[in-house]
């Protein structure tokens, strides 16, 4: 019997999503003659039974394409779904309807490609009977159970290029330049791009900063003839004893707070404290857009083919992952335990400290 497999992409878009869709579909079509359907707009497509068939031709030529050909949603959660009643919105559990819809699709497996929010929902759906395999996606690199996620390398590459460009203005104008990067409550992007871009001060959510410490580093550099400083900070960074800066709340979303703005706050405070001209640049969604790097294309292809293999073997309730230089499967239960953050004694932090980089603490 010909197998029928569904694929969905959930959460924020990310370079490499199409490369995974391509890899899963091509392997299953070529090796199993499987029929592939693409669920549109993440879990929203399961709520509305909105999907399309994906032929071999449909997944050709998408390896280098950013975003997702299936569309995505970072608010649709079957266990907490926003239902409108007049002008009021009620959050309802409509998972039974979604599970019924999955059944009616007659699929033998469903590949859910997403970040921690999407994969936590995938785990719940799996526990409720859906045949799900996960693939870890996020520029934030904060998914438990895998060393790395696809999208991260692309984001770090874009952010590093941004820091390089900011460097020239910082140097020419003798300014403090602050570059705010994404990553939510994990500092992976800022840590990697900060080191790759030669940041003088790197601020991470995991290490609360002191304004006085940052000011002292900047002034010391000034004394040594370095009349500029580059501060790379993660959007989830916070001062000692303080809290994160929230840009907006998306109340329908599984993870409701959208962070952003700490760079401007710090810039204003630092300019007052030091008397040195300070400017802030927020890299924002540029980090998520466009074509994946060669590294991410390869990683996405590997994770996609691993997920296809797991579907063939019926390894449901698991996620394709990377451990060392091996592709492995880890249980979605482990993944759903929350984000993976940067350890304070991470080797990259130690080596950056040893060359004089400050982490603001
Ligand atoms: O998880 C990816 C990410 O880009 C985070 O780094 C960022 O905090 C968030 O998504 C932004 O979400 P949105 O696109 O909803 O503003």
Short mmCIF file of C-alpha atoms in Angstrom, two decimals, residues 81-317:
data_model
loop_
_atom_site.label_atom_id
_atom_site.label_comp_id
_atom_site.label_asym_id
_atom_site.label_seq_id
_atom_site.Cartn_x
_atom_site.Cartn_y
_atom_site.Cartn_z
CA UNK A 81 -6.97 28.27 19.97
CA UNK A 82 -8.33 31.80 19.65
CA UNK A 83 -12.09 31.59 18.89
CA UNK A 84 -13.96 34.84 18.15
CA UNK A 85 -17.35 35.38 19.80
CA UNK A 86 -18.68 38.81 18.87
CA UNK A 87 -15.89 41.24 19.77
CA UNK A 88 -14.55 38.84 22.36
CA UNK A 89 -11.82 36.23 21.81
CA UNK A 90 -11.96 33.04 23.84
CA UNK A 91 -9.06 30.59 24.04
CA UNK A 92 -10.43 27.08 23.52
CA UNK A 93 -9.08 23.54 23.39
CA UNK A 94 -10.05 22.32 19.90
CA UNK A 95 -7.54 19.46 19.84
CA UNK A 96 -10.26 16.80 19.40
CA UNK A 97 -11.37 18.46 16.16
CA UNK A 98 -7.75 18.64 14.97
CA UNK A 99 -7.12 14.98 15.83
CA UNK A 100 -10.28 14.08 13.88
CA UNK A 101 -9.02 16.11 10.92
CA UNK A 102 -5.65 14.35 11.06
CA UNK A 103 -7.47 10.99 11.00
CA UNK A 104 -9.60 12.05 8.07
CA UNK A 105 -6.46 12.85 6.06
CA UNK A 106 -5.61 9.12 6.21
CA UNK A 107 -1.94 9.86 6.68
CA UNK A 108 0.59 7.31 7.92
CA UNK A 109 2.81 9.97 9.43
CA UNK A 110 3.11 13.72 9.94
CA UNK A 111 6.43 15.59 9.92
CA UNK A 112 6.21 18.72 12.10
CA UNK A 113 9.06 21.15 11.41
CA UNK A 114 9.22 23.82 14.09
CA UNK A 115 10.72 25.44 17.14
CA UNK A 116 10.05 24.73 20.82
CA UNK A 117 6.43 25.94 20.67
CA UNK A 118 5.55 23.86 17.59
CA UNK A 119 7.37 20.80 18.93
CA UNK A 120 5.69 21.03 22.35
CA UNK A 121 2.30 20.99 20.58
CA UNK A 122 3.54 18.11 18.39
CA UNK A 123 4.33 16.17 21.57
CA UNK A 124 0.82 16.74 22.94
CA UNK A 125 -0.76 15.67 19.63
CA UNK A 126 1.48 12.58 19.58
CA UNK A 127 0.39 11.69 23.14
CA UNK A 128 -3.19 12.07 21.93
CA UNK A 129 -2.61 9.57 19.12
CA UNK A 130 -1.15 11.45 16.11
CA UNK A 131 1.79 9.72 14.29
CA UNK A 132 4.28 12.59 14.50
CA UNK A 133 8.01 13.00 13.82
CA UNK A 134 9.62 16.37 14.65
CA UNK A 135 12.39 18.37 12.97
CA UNK A 136 14.11 21.17 14.96
CA UNK A 137 13.88 24.58 13.30
CA UNK A 138 14.91 27.94 14.70
CA UNK A 139 17.40 30.71 14.20
CA UNK A 140 17.60 30.83 18.04
CA UNK A 141 19.31 27.40 18.36
CA UNK A 142 17.46 26.91 21.65
CA UNK A 143 15.93 23.46 21.15
CA UNK A 144 16.75 20.86 23.76
CA UNK A 145 18.04 17.47 22.55
CA UNK A 146 19.96 18.70 19.51
CA UNK A 147 23.38 20.36 19.30
CA UNK A 148 22.24 22.62 16.51
CA UNK A 149 19.15 23.68 14.61
CA UNK A 150 18.99 24.66 10.95
CA UNK A 151 18.55 28.42 10.44
CA UNK A 152 21.00 29.28 13.20
CA UNK A 153 24.07 29.41 10.96
CA UNK A 154 22.25 31.63 8.45
CA UNK A 155 21.17 34.03 11.23
CA UNK A 156 24.70 34.16 12.69
CA UNK A 157 26.15 34.79 9.23
CA UNK A 158 23.74 37.68 8.54
CA UNK A 159 24.25 39.14 12.03
CA UNK A 160 28.06 38.94 11.68
CA UNK A 161 27.92 40.74 8.34
CA UNK A 162 25.82 43.42 10.05
CA UNK A 163 28.36 43.81 12.87
CA UNK A 164 31.18 44.10 10.31
CA UNK A 165 29.35 46.95 8.60
CA UNK A 166 28.59 48.70 11.90
CA UNK A 167 32.30 48.48 12.81
CA UNK A 168 33.30 50.94 10.10
CA UNK A 169 30.85 53.61 11.33
CA UNK A 170 31.84 53.00 14.96
CA UNK A 171 35.51 53.48 14.09
CA UNK A 172 35.05 56.51 11.83
CA UNK A 173 32.71 58.38 14.19
CA UNK A 174 34.30 57.26 17.48
CA UNK A 175 30.97 55.99 18.74
CA UNK A 176 29.62 53.27 20.91
CA UNK A 177 27.53 51.13 18.58
CA UNK A 178 25.02 48.66 20.00
CA UNK A 179 23.71 45.85 17.81
CA UNK A 180 20.59 44.11 19.14
CA UNK A 181 20.12 40.56 17.90
CA UNK A 182 17.27 38.04 18.15
CA UNK A 183 17.28 34.81 20.13
CA UNK A 184 14.48 35.21 22.68
CA UNK A 185 15.70 34.05 26.11
CA UNK A 186 18.77 32.26 24.74
CA UNK A 187 21.97 34.07 23.81
CA UNK A 188 23.27 31.71 21.12
CA UNK A 189 23.01 34.13 18.18
CA UNK A 190 24.61 37.02 20.12
CA UNK A 191 27.36 34.76 21.49
CA UNK A 192 28.36 33.36 18.09
CA UNK A 193 27.88 36.54 16.03
CA UNK A 194 29.48 38.60 18.82
CA UNK A 195 32.62 36.50 18.68
CA UNK A 196 32.65 36.24 14.87
CA UNK A 197 32.14 40.01 14.55
CA UNK A 198 34.78 40.88 17.17
CA UNK A 199 32.32 42.48 19.61
CA UNK A 200 34.06 44.21 22.54
CA UNK A 201 31.15 43.55 24.86
CA UNK A 202 28.67 40.70 24.40
CA UNK A 203 25.48 40.72 26.46
CA UNK A 204 23.42 37.56 26.84
CA UNK A 205 20.11 36.82 28.60
CA UNK A 206 21.93 34.22 30.68
CA UNK A 207 24.36 36.79 32.19
CA UNK A 208 22.63 39.92 33.58
CA UNK A 209 24.75 43.01 32.90
CA UNK A 210 25.89 45.96 35.01
CA UNK A 211 25.80 49.41 33.41
CA UNK A 212 28.83 50.42 35.48
CA UNK A 213 30.80 47.39 34.18
CA UNK A 214 29.98 48.19 30.54
CA UNK A 215 30.85 51.87 31.04
CA UNK A 216 34.20 50.93 32.66
CA UNK A 217 35.11 48.68 29.70
CA UNK A 218 34.23 51.40 27.18
CA UNK A 219 36.23 54.05 29.09
CA UNK A 220 39.23 51.78 29.49
CA UNK A 221 39.23 51.15 25.73
CA UNK A 222 39.03 54.91 25.16
CA UNK A 223 42.06 55.45 27.42
CA UNK A 224 43.99 52.90 25.36
CA UNK A 225 43.25 54.85 22.18
CA UNK A 226 40.29 52.74 21.05
CA UNK A 227 37.76 55.53 20.72
CA UNK A 228 34.90 53.23 19.73
CA UNK A 229 33.21 50.16 21.16
CA UNK A 230 31.00 47.48 19.66
CA UNK A 231 28.35 46.03 21.95
CA UNK A 232 26.50 42.97 20.67
CA UNK A 233 23.45 42.22 22.74
CA UNK A 234 20.71 39.68 22.67
CA UNK A 235 17.11 40.94 22.73
CA UNK A 236 16.57 38.91 25.94
CA UNK A 237 19.43 40.63 27.85
CA UNK A 238 18.57 42.27 31.13
CA UNK A 239 20.36 44.41 33.73
CA UNK A 240 21.29 42.87 37.08
CA UNK A 241 18.13 42.83 39.19
CA UNK A 242 16.06 43.99 36.20
CA UNK A 243 13.82 42.30 33.68
CA UNK A 244 13.59 41.82 29.91
CA UNK A 245 12.18 44.53 27.64
CA UNK A 246 8.97 43.36 25.98
CA UNK A 247 8.04 44.99 22.69
CA UNK A 248 4.53 43.54 22.50
CA UNK A 249 2.35 40.69 23.72
CA UNK A 250 0.72 38.38 21.19
CA UNK A 251 -1.91 36.86 23.43
CA UNK A 252 -2.98 34.11 20.99
CA UNK A 253 0.61 32.86 20.77
CA UNK A 254 2.00 29.93 22.82
CA UNK A 255 5.01 32.09 23.77
CA UNK A 256 3.30 35.46 24.16
CA UNK A 257 6.05 38.01 24.82
CA UNK A 258 7.87 39.46 21.80
CA UNK A 259 11.14 40.86 23.08
CA UNK A 260 12.91 43.93 21.75
CA UNK A 261 14.04 47.40 22.72
CA UNK A 262 16.74 46.65 25.30
CA UNK A 263 19.36 48.04 22.87
CA UNK A 264 17.70 51.48 22.83
CA UNK A 265 17.28 51.46 26.60
CA UNK A 266 20.93 50.58 27.16
CA UNK A 267 22.08 53.10 24.52
CA UNK A 268 20.32 55.98 26.23
CA UNK A 269 21.62 55.01 29.67
CA UNK A 270 25.17 54.46 28.44
CA UNK A 271 25.33 57.78 26.59
CA UNK A 272 24.25 59.61 29.78
CA UNK A 273 26.63 57.59 31.96
CA UNK A 274 29.73 57.94 29.75
CA UNK A 275 29.08 61.12 27.79
CA UNK A 276 30.05 59.20 24.62
CA UNK A 277 27.86 59.24 21.54
CA UNK A 278 25.97 55.96 21.36
CA UNK A 279 23.76 54.51 18.60
CA UNK A 280 21.66 51.38 18.46
CA UNK A 281 20.87 49.15 15.49
CA UNK A 282 18.23 46.41 15.73
CA UNK A 283 18.88 43.64 13.20
CA UNK A 284 15.37 42.18 13.66
CA UNK A 285 13.78 39.98 11.05
CA UNK A 286 16.68 40.45 8.61
CA UNK A 287 18.24 37.59 10.58
CA UNK A 288 15.41 35.25 9.57
CA UNK A 289 15.01 36.21 5.94
CA UNK A 290 16.41 35.05 2.64
CA UNK A 291 18.38 32.10 1.43
CA UNK A 292 19.98 29.59 3.85
CA UNK A 293 23.77 29.35 4.04
CA UNK A 294 25.50 26.30 2.51
CA UNK A 295 25.87 24.91 6.07
CA UNK A 296 22.12 25.19 6.72
CA UNK A 297 21.22 23.70 3.34
CA UNK A 298 23.32 20.66 4.21
CA UNK A 299 21.99 20.42 7.79
CA UNK A 300 18.37 20.82 6.64
CA UNK A 301 18.87 18.10 4.02
CA UNK A 302 20.37 15.76 6.64
CA UNK A 303 17.61 16.42 9.18
CA UNK A 304 14.95 16.03 6.48
CA UNK A 305 16.27 12.68 5.29
CA UNK A 306 16.65 11.51 8.90
CA UNK A 307 13.00 12.46 9.58
CA UNK A 308 11.91 10.57 6.44
CA UNK A 309 13.80 7.51 7.71
CA UNK A 310 12.11 7.83 11.10
CA UNK A 311 8.71 7.98 9.35
CA UNK A 312 9.63 4.79 7.41
CA UNK A 313 10.56 3.06 10.68
CA UNK A 314 7.50 4.37 12.54
CA UNK A 315 9.62 6.22 15.15
CA UNK A 316 6.74 8.46 16.18
CA UNK A 317 7.00 10.80 19.16
#
